[in-house]
Every structure is written in C-alpha cells, then in structure tokens.
Coordinates of C-alpha atoms and ligand atoms in Angstrom, one line a residue:
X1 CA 11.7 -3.9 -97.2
X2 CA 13.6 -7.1 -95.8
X3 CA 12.5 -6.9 -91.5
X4 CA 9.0 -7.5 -90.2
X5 CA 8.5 -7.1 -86.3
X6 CA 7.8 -10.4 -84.9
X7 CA 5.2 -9.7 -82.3
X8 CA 6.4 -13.7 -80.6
X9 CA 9.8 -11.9 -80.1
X10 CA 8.7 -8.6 -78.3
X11 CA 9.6 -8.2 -74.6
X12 CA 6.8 -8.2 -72.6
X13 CA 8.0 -6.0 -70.2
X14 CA 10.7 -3.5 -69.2
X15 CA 12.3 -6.2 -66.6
X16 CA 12.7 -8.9 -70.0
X17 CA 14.2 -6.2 -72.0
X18 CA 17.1 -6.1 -69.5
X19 CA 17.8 -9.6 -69.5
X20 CA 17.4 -10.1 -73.5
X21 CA 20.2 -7.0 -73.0
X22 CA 22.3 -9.2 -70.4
X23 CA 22.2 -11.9 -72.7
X24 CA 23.1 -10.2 -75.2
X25 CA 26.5 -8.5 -73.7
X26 CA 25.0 -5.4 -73.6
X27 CA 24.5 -4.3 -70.0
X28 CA 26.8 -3.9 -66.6
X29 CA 25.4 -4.5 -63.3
X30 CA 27.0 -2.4 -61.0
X31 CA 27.0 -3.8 -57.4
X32 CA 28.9 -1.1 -55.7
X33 CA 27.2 1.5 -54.1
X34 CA 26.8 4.2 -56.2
X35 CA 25.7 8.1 -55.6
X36 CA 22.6 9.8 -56.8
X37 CA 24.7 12.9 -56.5
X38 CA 26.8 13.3 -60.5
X39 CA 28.2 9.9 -60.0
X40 CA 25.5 7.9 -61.8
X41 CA 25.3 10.7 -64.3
X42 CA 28.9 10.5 -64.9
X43 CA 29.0 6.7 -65.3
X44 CA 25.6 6.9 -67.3
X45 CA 27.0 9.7 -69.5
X46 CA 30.6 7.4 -69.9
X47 CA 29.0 4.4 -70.9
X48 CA 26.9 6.3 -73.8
X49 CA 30.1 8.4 -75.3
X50 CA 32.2 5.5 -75.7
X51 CA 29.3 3.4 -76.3
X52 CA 29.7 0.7 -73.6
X53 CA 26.9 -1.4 -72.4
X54 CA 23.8 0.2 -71.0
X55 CA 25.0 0.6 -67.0
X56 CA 22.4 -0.6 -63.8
X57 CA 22.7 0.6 -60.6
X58 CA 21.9 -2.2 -58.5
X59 CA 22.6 0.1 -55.0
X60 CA 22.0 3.9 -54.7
X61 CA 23.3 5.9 -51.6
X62 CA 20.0 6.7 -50.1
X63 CA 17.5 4.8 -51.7
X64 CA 15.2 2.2 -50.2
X65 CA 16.0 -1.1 -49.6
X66 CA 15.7 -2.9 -53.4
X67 CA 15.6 0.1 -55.4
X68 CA 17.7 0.0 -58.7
X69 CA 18.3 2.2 -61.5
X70 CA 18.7 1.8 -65.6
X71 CA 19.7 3.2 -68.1
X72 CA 16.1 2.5 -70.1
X73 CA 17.5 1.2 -73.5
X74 CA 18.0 1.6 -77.0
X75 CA 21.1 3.4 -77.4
X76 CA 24.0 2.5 -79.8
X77 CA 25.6 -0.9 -79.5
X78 CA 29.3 -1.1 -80.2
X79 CA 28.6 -4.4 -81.1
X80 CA 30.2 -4.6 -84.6
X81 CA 27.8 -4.4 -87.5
X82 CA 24.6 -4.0 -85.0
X83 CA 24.6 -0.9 -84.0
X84 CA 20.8 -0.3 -83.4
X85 CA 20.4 -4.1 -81.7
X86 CA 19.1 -2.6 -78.9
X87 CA 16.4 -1.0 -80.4
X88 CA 15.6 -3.9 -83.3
X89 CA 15.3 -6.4 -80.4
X90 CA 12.8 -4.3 -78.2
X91 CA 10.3 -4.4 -81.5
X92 CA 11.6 -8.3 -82.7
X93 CA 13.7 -7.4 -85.0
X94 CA 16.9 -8.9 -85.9
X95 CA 20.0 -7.3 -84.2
X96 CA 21.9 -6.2 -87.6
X97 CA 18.7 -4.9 -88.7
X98 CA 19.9 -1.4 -90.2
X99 CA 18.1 1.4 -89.1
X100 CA 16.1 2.7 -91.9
X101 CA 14.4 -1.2 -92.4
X102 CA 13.9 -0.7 -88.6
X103 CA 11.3 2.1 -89.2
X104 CA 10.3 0.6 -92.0
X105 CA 9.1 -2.3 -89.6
X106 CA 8.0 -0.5 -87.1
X107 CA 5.7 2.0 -89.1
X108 CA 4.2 -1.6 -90.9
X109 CA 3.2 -3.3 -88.2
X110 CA 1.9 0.0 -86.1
X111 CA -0.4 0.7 -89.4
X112 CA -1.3 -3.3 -90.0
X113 CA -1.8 -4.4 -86.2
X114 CA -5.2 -3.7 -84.8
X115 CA -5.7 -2.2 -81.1
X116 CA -7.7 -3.9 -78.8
X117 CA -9.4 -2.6 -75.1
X118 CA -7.2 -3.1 -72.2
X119 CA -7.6 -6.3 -70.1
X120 CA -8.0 -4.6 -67.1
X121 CA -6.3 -6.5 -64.1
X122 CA -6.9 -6.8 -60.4
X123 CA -5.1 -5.0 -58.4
X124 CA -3.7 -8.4 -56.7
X125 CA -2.8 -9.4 -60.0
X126 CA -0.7 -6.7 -61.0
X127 CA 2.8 -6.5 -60.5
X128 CA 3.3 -3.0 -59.5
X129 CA 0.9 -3.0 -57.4
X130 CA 3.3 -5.9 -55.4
X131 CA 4.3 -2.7 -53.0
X132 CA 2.5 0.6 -52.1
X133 CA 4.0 3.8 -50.2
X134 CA 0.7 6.1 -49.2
X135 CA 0.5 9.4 -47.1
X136 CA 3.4 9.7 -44.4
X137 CA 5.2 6.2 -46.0
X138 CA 5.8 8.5 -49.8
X139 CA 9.6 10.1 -50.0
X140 CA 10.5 10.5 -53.2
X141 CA 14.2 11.1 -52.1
X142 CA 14.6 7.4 -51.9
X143 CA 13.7 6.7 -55.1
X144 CA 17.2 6.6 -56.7
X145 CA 16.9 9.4 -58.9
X146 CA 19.7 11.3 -60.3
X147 CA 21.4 14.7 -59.8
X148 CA 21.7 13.7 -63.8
X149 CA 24.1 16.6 -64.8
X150 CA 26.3 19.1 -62.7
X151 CA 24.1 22.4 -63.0
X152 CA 20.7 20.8 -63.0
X153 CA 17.9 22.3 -60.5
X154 CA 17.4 19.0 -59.0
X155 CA 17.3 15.2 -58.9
X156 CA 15.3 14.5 -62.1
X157 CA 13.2 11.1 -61.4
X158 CA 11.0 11.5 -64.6
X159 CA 13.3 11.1 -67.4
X160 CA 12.3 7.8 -69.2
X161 CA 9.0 7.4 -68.4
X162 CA 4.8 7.8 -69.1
X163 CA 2.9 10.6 -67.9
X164 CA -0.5 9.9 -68.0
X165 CA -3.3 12.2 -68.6
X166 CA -7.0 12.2 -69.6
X167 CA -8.7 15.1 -70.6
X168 CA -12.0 16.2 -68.2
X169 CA -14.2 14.6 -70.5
X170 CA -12.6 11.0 -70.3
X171 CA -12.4 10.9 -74.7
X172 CA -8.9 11.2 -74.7
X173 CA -5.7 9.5 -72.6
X174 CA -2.1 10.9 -73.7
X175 CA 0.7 8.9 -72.6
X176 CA 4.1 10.9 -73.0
X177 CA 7.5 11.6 -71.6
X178 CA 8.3 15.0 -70.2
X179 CA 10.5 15.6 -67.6
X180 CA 9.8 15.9 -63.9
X181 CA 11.8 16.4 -60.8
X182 CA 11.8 16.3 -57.1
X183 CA 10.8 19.3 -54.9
X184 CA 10.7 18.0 -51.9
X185 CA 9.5 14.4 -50.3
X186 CA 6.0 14.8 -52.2
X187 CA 6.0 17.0 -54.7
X188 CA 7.5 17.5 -58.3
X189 CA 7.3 19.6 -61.2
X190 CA 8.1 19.5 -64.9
X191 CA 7.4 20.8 -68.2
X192 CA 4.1 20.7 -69.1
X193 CA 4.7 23.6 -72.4
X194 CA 1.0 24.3 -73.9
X195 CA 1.9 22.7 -77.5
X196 CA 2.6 19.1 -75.9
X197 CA -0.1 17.2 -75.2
X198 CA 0.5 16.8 -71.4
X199 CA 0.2 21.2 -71.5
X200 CA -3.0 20.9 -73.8
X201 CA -4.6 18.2 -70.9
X202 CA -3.9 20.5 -68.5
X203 CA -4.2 23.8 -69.8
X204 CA -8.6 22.1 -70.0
X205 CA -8.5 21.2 -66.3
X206 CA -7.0 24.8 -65.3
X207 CA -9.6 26.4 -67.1
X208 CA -12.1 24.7 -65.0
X209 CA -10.1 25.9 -62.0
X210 CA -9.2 22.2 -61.5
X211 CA -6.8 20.2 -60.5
X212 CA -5.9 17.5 -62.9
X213 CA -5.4 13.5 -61.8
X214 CA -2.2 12.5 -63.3
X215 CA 0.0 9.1 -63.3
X216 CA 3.7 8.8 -64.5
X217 CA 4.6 5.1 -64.9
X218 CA 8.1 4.1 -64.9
X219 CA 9.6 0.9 -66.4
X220 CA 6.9 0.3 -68.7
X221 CA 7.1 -2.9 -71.7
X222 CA 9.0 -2.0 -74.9
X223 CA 5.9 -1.7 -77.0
X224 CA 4.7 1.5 -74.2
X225 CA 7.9 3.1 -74.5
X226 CA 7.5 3.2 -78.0
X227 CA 4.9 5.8 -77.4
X228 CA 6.9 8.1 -75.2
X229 CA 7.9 10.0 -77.8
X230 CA 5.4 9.6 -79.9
X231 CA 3.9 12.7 -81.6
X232 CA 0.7 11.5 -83.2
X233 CA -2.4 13.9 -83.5
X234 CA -4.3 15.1 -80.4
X235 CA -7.2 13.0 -79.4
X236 CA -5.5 9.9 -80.4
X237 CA -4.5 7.5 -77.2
X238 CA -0.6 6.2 -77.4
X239 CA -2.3 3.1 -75.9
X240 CA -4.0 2.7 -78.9
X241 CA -0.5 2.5 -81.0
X242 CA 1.1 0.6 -78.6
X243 CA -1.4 -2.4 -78.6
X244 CA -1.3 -1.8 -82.1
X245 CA 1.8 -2.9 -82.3
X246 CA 1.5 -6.1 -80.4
X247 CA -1.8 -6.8 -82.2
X248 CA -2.8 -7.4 -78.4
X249 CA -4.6 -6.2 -75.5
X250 CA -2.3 -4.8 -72.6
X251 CA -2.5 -5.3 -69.0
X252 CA -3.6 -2.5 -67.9
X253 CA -4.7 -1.9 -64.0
X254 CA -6.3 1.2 -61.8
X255 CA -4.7 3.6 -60.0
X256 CA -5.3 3.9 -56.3
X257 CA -6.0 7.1 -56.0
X258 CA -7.7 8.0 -59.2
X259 CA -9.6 6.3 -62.3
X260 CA -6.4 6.8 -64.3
X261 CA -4.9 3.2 -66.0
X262 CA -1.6 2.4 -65.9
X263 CA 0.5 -0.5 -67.6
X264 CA 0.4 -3.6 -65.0
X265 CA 3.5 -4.5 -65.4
X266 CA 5.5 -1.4 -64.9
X267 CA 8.2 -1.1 -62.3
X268 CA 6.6 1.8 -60.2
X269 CA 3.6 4.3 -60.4
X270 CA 3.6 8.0 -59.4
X271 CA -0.1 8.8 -58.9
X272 CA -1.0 12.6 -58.1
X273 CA -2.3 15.6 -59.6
X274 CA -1.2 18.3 -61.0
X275 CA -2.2 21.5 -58.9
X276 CA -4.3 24.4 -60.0
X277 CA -2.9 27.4 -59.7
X278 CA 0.5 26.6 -57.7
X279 CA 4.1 26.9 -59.3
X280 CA 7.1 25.8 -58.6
X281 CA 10.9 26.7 -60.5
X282 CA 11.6 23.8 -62.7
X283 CA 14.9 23.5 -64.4
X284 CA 17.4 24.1 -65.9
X285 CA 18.0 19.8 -67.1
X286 CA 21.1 19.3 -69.2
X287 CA 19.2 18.6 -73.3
X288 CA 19.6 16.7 -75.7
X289 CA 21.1 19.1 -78.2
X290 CA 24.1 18.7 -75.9
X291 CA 24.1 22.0 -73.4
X292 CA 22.6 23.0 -70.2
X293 CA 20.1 25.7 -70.6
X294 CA 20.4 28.6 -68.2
X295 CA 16.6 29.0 -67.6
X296 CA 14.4 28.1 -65.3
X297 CA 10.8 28.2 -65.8
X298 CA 7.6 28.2 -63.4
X299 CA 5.6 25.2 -63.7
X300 CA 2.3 23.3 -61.3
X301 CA 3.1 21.6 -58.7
X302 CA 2.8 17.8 -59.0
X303 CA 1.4 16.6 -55.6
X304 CA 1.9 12.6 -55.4
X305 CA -1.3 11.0 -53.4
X306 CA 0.8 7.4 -53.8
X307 CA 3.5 5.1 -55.1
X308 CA 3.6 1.7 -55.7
X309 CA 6.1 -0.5 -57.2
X310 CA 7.1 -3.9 -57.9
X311 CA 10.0 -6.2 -56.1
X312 CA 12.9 -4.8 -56.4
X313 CA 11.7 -2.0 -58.9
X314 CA 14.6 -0.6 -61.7
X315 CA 14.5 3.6 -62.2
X316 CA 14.7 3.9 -65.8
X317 CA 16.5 6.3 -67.0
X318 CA 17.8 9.3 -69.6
X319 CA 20.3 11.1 -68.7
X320 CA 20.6 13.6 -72.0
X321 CA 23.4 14.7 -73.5
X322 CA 26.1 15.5 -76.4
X323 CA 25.4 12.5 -79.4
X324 CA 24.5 9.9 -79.6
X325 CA 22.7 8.6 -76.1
X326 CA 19.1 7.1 -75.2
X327 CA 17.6 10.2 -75.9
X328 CA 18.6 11.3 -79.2
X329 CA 17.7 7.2 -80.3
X330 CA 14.1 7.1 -78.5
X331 CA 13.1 10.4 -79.3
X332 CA 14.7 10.6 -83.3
X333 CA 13.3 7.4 -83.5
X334 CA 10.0 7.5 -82.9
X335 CA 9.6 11.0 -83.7
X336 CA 10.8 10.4 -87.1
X337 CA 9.0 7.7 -87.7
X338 CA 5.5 9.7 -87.2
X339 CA 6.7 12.2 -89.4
X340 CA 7.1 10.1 -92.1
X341 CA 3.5 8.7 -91.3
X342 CA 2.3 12.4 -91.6
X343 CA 4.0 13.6 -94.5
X344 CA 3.3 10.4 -96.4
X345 CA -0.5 10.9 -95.1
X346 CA -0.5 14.6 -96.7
X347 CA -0.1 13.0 -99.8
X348 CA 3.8 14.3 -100.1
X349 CA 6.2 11.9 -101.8
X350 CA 8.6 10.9 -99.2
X351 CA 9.8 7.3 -99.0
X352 CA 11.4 7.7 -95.3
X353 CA 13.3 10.0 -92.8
X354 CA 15.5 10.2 -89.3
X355 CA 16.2 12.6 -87.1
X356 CA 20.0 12.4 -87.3
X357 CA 21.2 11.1 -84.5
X358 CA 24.9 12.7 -84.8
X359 CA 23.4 15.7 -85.5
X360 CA 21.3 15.9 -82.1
X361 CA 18.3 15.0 -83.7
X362 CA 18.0 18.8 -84.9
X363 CA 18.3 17.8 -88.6
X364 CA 15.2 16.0 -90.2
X365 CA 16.4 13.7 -93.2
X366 CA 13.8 13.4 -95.4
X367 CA 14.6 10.6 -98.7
X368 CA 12.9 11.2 -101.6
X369 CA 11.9 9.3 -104.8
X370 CA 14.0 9.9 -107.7
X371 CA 10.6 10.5 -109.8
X372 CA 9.1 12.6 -107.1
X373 CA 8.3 15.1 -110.1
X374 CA 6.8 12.7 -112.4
X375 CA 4.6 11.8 -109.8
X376 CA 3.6 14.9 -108.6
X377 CA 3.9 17.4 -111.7
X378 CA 5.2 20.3 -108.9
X379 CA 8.5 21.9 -109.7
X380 CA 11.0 22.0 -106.6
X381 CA 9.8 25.2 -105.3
X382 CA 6.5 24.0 -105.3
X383 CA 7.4 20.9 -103.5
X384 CA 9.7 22.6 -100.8
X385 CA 7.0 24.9 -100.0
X386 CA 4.4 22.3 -100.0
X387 CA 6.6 20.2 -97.7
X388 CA 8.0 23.0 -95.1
X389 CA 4.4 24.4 -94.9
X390 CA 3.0 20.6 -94.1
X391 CA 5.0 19.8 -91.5
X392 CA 5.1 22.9 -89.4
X393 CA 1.5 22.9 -89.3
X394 CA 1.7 20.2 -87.6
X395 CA 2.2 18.8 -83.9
X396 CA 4.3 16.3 -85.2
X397 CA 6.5 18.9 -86.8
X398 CA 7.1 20.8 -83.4
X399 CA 10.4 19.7 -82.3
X400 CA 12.6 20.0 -84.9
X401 CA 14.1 23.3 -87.3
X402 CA 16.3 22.2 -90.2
X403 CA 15.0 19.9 -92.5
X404 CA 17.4 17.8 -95.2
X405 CA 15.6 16.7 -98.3
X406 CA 17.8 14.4 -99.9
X407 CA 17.3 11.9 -103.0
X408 CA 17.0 8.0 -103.5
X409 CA 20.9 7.2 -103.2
X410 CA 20.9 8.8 -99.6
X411 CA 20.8 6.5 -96.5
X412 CA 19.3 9.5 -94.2
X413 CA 20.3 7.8 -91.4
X414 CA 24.1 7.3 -92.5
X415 CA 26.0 10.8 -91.4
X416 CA 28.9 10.5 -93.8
X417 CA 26.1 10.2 -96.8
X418 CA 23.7 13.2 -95.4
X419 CA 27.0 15.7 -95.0
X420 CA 28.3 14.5 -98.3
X421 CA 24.9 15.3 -100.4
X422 CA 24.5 18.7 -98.1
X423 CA 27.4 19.7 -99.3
X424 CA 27.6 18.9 -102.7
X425 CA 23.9 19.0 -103.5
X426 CA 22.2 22.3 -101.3
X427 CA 22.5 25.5 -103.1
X428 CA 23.1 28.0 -100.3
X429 CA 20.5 30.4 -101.6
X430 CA 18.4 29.1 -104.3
X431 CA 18.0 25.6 -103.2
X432 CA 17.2 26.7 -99.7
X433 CA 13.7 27.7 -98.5
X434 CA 13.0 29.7 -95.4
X435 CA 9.5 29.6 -93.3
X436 CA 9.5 33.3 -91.5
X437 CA 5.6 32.9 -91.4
X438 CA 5.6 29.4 -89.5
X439 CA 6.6 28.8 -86.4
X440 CA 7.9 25.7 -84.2
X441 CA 7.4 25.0 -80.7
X442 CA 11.7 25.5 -80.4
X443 CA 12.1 26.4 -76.7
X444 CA 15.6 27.5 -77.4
X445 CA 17.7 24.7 -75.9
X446 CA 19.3 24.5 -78.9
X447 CA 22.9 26.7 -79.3
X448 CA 22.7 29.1 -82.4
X449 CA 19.9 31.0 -80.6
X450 CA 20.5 35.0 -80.4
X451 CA 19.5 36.8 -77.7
X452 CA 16.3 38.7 -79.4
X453 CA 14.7 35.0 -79.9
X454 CA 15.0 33.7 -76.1
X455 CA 13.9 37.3 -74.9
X456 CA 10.8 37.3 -77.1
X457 CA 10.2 33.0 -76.3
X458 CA 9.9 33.3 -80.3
X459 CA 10.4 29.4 -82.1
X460 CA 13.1 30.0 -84.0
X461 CA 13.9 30.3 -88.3
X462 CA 12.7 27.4 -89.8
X463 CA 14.9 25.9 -92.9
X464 CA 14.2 23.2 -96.1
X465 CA 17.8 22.5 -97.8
X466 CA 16.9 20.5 -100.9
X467 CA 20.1 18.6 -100.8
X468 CA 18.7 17.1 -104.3
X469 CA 21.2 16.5 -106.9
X470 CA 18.6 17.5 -109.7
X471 CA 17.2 20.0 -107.9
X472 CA 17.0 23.0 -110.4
X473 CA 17.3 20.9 -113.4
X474 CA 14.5 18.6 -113.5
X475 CA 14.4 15.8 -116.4
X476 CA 18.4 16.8 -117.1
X477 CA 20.7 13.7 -116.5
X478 CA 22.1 13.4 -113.3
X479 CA 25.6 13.9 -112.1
X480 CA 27.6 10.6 -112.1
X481 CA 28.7 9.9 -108.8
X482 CA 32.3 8.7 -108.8
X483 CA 32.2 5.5 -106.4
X484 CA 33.3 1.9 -106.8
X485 CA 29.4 0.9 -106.6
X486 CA 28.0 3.4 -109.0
X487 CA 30.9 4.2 -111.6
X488 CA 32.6 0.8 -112.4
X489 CA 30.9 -2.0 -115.1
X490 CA 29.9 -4.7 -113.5
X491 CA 32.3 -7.4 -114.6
X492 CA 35.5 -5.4 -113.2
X493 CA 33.6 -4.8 -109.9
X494 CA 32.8 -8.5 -110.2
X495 CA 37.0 -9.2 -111.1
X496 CA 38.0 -7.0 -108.2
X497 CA 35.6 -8.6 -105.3
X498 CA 37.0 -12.0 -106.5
X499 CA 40.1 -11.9 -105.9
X500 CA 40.2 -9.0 -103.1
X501 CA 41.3 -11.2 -100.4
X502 CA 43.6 -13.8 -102.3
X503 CA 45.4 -9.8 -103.0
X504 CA 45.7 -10.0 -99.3
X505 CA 43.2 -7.0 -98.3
X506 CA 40.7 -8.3 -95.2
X507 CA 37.9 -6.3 -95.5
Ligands
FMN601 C1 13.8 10.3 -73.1 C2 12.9 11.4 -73.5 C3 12.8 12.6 -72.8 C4 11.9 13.6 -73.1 N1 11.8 14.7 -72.3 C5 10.9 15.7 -72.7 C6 10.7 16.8 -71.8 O1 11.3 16.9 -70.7 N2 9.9 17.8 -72.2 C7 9.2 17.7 -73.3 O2 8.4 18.6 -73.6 N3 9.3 16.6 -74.2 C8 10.2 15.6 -73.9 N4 10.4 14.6 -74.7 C9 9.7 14.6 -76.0 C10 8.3 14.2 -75.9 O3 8.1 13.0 -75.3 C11 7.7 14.2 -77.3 O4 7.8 15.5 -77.9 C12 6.3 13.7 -77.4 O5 5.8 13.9 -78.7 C13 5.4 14.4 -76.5 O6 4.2 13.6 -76.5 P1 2.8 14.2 -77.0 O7 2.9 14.2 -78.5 O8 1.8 13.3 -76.5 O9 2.7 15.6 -76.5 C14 11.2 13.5 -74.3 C15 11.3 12.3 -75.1 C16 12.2 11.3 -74.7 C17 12.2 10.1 -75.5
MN602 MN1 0.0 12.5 -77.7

C-alpha cells in the first residue's frame, strides 16, 4: 500500500473542509437567491451529473437571516487524474490517491489509531451552541432545506447528517444517517427500519412505552462523517471509530434539552425525541439506486425541544440520485470498507472491495488472492457458500444484493475492469450461487423488484457471481489475457514506451 492518512492534514471541521474544497477549485458559491422548492435540487443534481464543483447556497428563499446550504462533500472531481480528491483530502490523503489505496488508508489507520473519551466542552465554548432557537423561536421551515426531488413527500432537512441515539441503558451511542423531513414547524419524521441501528435504539425505548431523546447534528468534521454510513456491529459507538481515526479526543458538548453529546463543532443541532406511539407518512425521497419510490411508509414523530447553530450555519446536504453523486461515494465508501473489515475478520480471504459506484452501489466487488485456494484448501463452491452465507448474516451485509467476486488483476473499483471479468469470467449457471434461505434488509428501492416481493416487504434474491477466471479449474493455468501490459516481453514494451512520443502519440 503506498497512502497513509496523515492525521496533521485532516480537517477539523465541516466549515475547513469547504475551504480546503475552495482552494482547491472544487466548489461554487452561489450568491443569488436560490429556492428551496426543486431549484437547489436541480442545480445540486446538475453539478453532480456533469461532475462540476460541489454547489453552496449562500441565500435560500425563506430561510433565516445567515442560513446556507452544501452540498456535504466527497463526490467525484473532474479534476483530471484525481477523481476521488475530495474524499482523499477529507482523511489526509493525497488528491491522486486512487481509490482502492484510499480504503486501504482509511481501514489502516481506523484499526491502528486508538479512541480516546470525549473532551467534553462548555457550552460557551462550543461553536454550535453560538445560536439557540427554543419553544415558540423553532421553525424548521427556515432552515434551507430542500424540496430535493420533484415527487418527494416533503422538504428533506436530514440528508447528510448524525442521528444520535443511546440506548435506555446509556452502554451504547449509534451515530448514523437516515433521512428525515419536515412535518410541520416542529416536527419530522424519517426512517427509522428495525435492522438499522437508529430502529434497533428505538424499537428498546418503545417497548418501555417511552419516548426516546434523540439529536441529529448537521455539518459535523470529516472524521464524524466518516461514520454516517458506517455499518459496524451493534453496541459499538461510531464515536469510537471516528476518534479512532484522528488518534484524538473530539469536542464533544451536551445537548440542552437532554444528556445526549453532540460534536462541538457542528453547524447546527436538532435536539428532540422521537415519540411513542405517534406516526406520521414519511416519504417517498428520490434513492440512490436512481428512482423515486412510490411508497410511503408510517414512521414516529420526531418532536424537536431545540436548535442551535453556529454563525452563519451551512445545511449539508445529499440530494440522491442516478450515478455517481455524494451518496453513492459516502455510502459505497464506507460501507465497503466495513465489509472488507468483516469478511477479512471471518477469516475469508479477501484482499479488498467497493461498492461500485456506476453501478449504484448495488454491486459488491469483492478482489481476491490469486492463491485463495492454497490458502484455504476450500474448492470454489465451498468458498462462495462460505462467503455469501458470512456476509448476509451480518448487519454490515444488509444493504447490498449482488455480490462480484473477482481475482488479483481486477481493480474492483474500475467499471470497465469489473464488466470486462463479469463477462468473460461468471458462468451464468455454474459459477453463480444463489441465497434463497438468507435474507437482506432490501426495502425495494431498487428497480428489478416484481410485484410479489414489495407486496410481501420480502428482501429480495441474493446473488455471488464468481467472476474468477480459474474458477472451476483450480491449479490449471490461467487464460492469457491479451493486453499490452500482460502479453508483450518486456524489452518491446520497453522499445514502444521509448519512443511513443518522438512517434508523435501524446498520451
Ligand atoms: C448520504 C446518506 C444518506 C443515507 N440515508 C439513509 C436513509 O435515509 N435511511 C437509511 O436507512 N439509511 C440511510 N443511509 C445508510 C445508513 O447510514 C447506513 O446504512 C448506516 O450503516 C446506518 O448506520 P447503522 O449501521 O448505525 O445503522 C444513508 C447513508 C448516507 C451516506
Ligand atoms: Mn451503528
């Protein structure tokens, strides 16, 4: 591995992240006013299809005085040979570092770094505490959140942020992001499904016929957002990870209205609960696999006891969509990156994995050691199995259906190499392994579903294509792959690289 984070180089916060992007080219202020209603969606959704800089909204119709709104980061650059600068410089990376070194990084110094108890600030010395909304003051309507997508139930505010949760017995804080949006001046709601670990909080306080204190902090540093998506085990704190990472403690201050913690530094806090025994329709949100569900689901009522916010607070923001935006980054990212973590934990011989971003993050790339059966002694079948069987066990495996295996030469975050070995390397029936005992959490946002599936709420079919080019001939020879890297002697590569551009070709 060639990149190691440098922890000197981290943002500290969500506010240095956007100038490091301004520096860099890679953000637009937008001065003009702008409207919550589609037009920031439109211009958000723009900027990430043709891969422009990340857009801010420094004035929203409607919002108060101050309030701005972001697109929250780590997207695809255009920026040529960088593509993933935006996400290496959040962790301290270099900008060209490719993305597979990235994890690489990242999963290093999260396992290596050591996390240390908050320092736990005043509440004059934190900066989002700098402004506070309570009773009558709180409308969330001027908060510049977006009507994101045309078709969506409402103006989603809780897109790109930390929902905060402990469980009634204090042993466990989850931080995660799961959507949430306005009802009315006070009140949200958003998806809190049983298998994520903001449903599994809750589902304990309802069954003490509670309601539940909750926090959702928005804007947080780079090393929190890495664990928005994070899907480590239950009864592990994200803060842990995230101060991992930094090999530091993070500011951390008290709510107002509750005992919950938040990140100091964070552009503005939610504080509330979540209601027992109150609903409210939540949905449909245009997804990430690129379509807007036509479902709307009942969900609690989030009742918000107080806000408070920095100077000038930024909205961040993901505004989900067809490939590749913020969301399929942040969420294949990190979520990838666990998986590995897991699978490599389990004892499997994996070397790495993405969620393919061009592929909606709905195909898991999994890159295998050439001598995966010398080491293990299991015949493909076996390992398949063993593989498909691990991961959808697991809460880290919930998200995702299709799994790619693929072998040493693949880069499973390069699309052109992942179709190329699917193609020529999967055998449609006896190199592909189906789960129909297992189950994933698959809510159906996806396209392919049939009708029997949503009716039933049923995950969905759960695949393993070993895309392996040995795959049913173990210890045979493999197929020689016809390229100018791998097919030509070394000496007439050598010749034609010499003289390449004296022949008058420029790259
Ligand atoms: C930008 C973004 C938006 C997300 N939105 C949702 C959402 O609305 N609902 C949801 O269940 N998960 C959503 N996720 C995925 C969860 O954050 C992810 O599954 C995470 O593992 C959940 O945390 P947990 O493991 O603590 O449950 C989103 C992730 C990102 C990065
Ligand atoms: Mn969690």
């Amino acid at each position: 591995m060639s990149a190691h984070v440098d922890r000197n180089k981290i943002p500290r916060s969500y506010r240095e992240y956007l100038a490091l992007m301004k520096d860099m080219g890679e953000l637009v202020e937008i001065d003009d006013e702008v409207d919550w209603n589609l037009e920031m969606g439109a211009i958000f959704r723009h900027a990430a299809e043709t891969l422009a800089p990340m857009p801010v909204f420094n004035v929203v119709k409607d919002a108060a005085p101050g309030f701005r709104a972001a697109d929250w980061g780590m997207g695809k650059s255009s920026h040529p040979g960088q593509p993933w600068r935006r996400l290496a410089v959040m962790m301290g990376l270099p900008p060209e570092t490719p993305l597979m070194d990235i994890q690489a990084a990242y999963i290093e110094a999260k396992e290596n770094g050591q996390a240390h108890p908050p320092r736990i600030l005043d509440a004059s010395e934190a900066p989002c505490k700098q402004n506070k909304w309570t009773g009558d003051q709180i409308d969330l309507n001027k908060i510049p959140a977006p009507l994101a997508h045309d078709g969506d139930g409402g103006r989603y505010l809780q897109t790109a942020g930390l929902n905060i949760l402990q469980t009634p017995d204090g042993r466990w804080t989850n931080w995660s992001t799961n959507r949430a949006v306005i009802i009315d001046a006070q009140t949200m709601t958003g998806q809190w499904w049983p298998k994520q670990h903001n449903g599994m909080i809750w589902g304990m306080w309802r069954e003490q016929k509670r309601d539940m204190p909750w926090a959702c902090a928005l804007g947080v540093s780079p090393v929190a957002s890495t664990q928005a998506a994070s899907r480590i085990p239950a009864w592990v704190d994200e803060y842990d990870m995230a101060s991992a990472l930094l090999d530091e403690p993070l500011d951390m201050v008290k709510c107002e209205t509750s005992d919950i913690l938040v990140p100091a530094d964070a552009e503005i806090i939610i504080e509330g609960v979540v209601e027992y025994g109150t609903t409210e329709p939540e949905g449909p949100f245009g997804e990430y696999p690129g379509y807007l569900p036509d479902e709307t689901t009942p969900f609690p009522r989030q009742k918000v006891t107080c806000v408070t916010f920095r100077d000038n607070p930024v909205l961040p923001m993901s505004i989900p969509g067809v490939p590749i935006d913020n969301c399929h980054v942040t969420m294949g990212f990190f979520i990838s990156s666990d998986s590995v973590v897991a699978l490599k934990k389990a004892g499997l011989p994996v070397i790495d994995g993405m969620y393919l971003f061009e592929a909606a993050i709905l195909w898991f790339v999994i890159r295998v050691p050439t001598d995966w059966h010398e080491r293990t002694g299991w015949t493909l079948d076996e390992f398949m199995n063993r593989l498909g069987n691990t991961f959808w066990t697991q809460h880290v495996g919930d998200t995702v259906t299709k799994i790619l295996v693929v072998g040493e030469d693949i880069d499973p975050s390069d699309v052109q190499q992942v179709v190329w070995a699917f193609a020529s390397r999967n055998h449609p029936t006896f190199t592909t392994y189906f789960f129909p005992e297992l189950q994933a959490f698959g809510d159906g946002i996806e396209s392919y579903h049939v009708a029997r599936e949503l009716a039933e709420n049923r995950g969905t079919s759960l695949v393993v294509y070993a895309c392996l080019e040995n795959a049913d001939r173990v210890g045979r020879p493999e197929k020689r792959v016809m390229s100018f890297e791998k097919n030509y002697p070394a000496p007439v590569k050598q010749k034609v690289l010499d003289n390449w551009e004296r022949w008058g070709f420029t790259s």
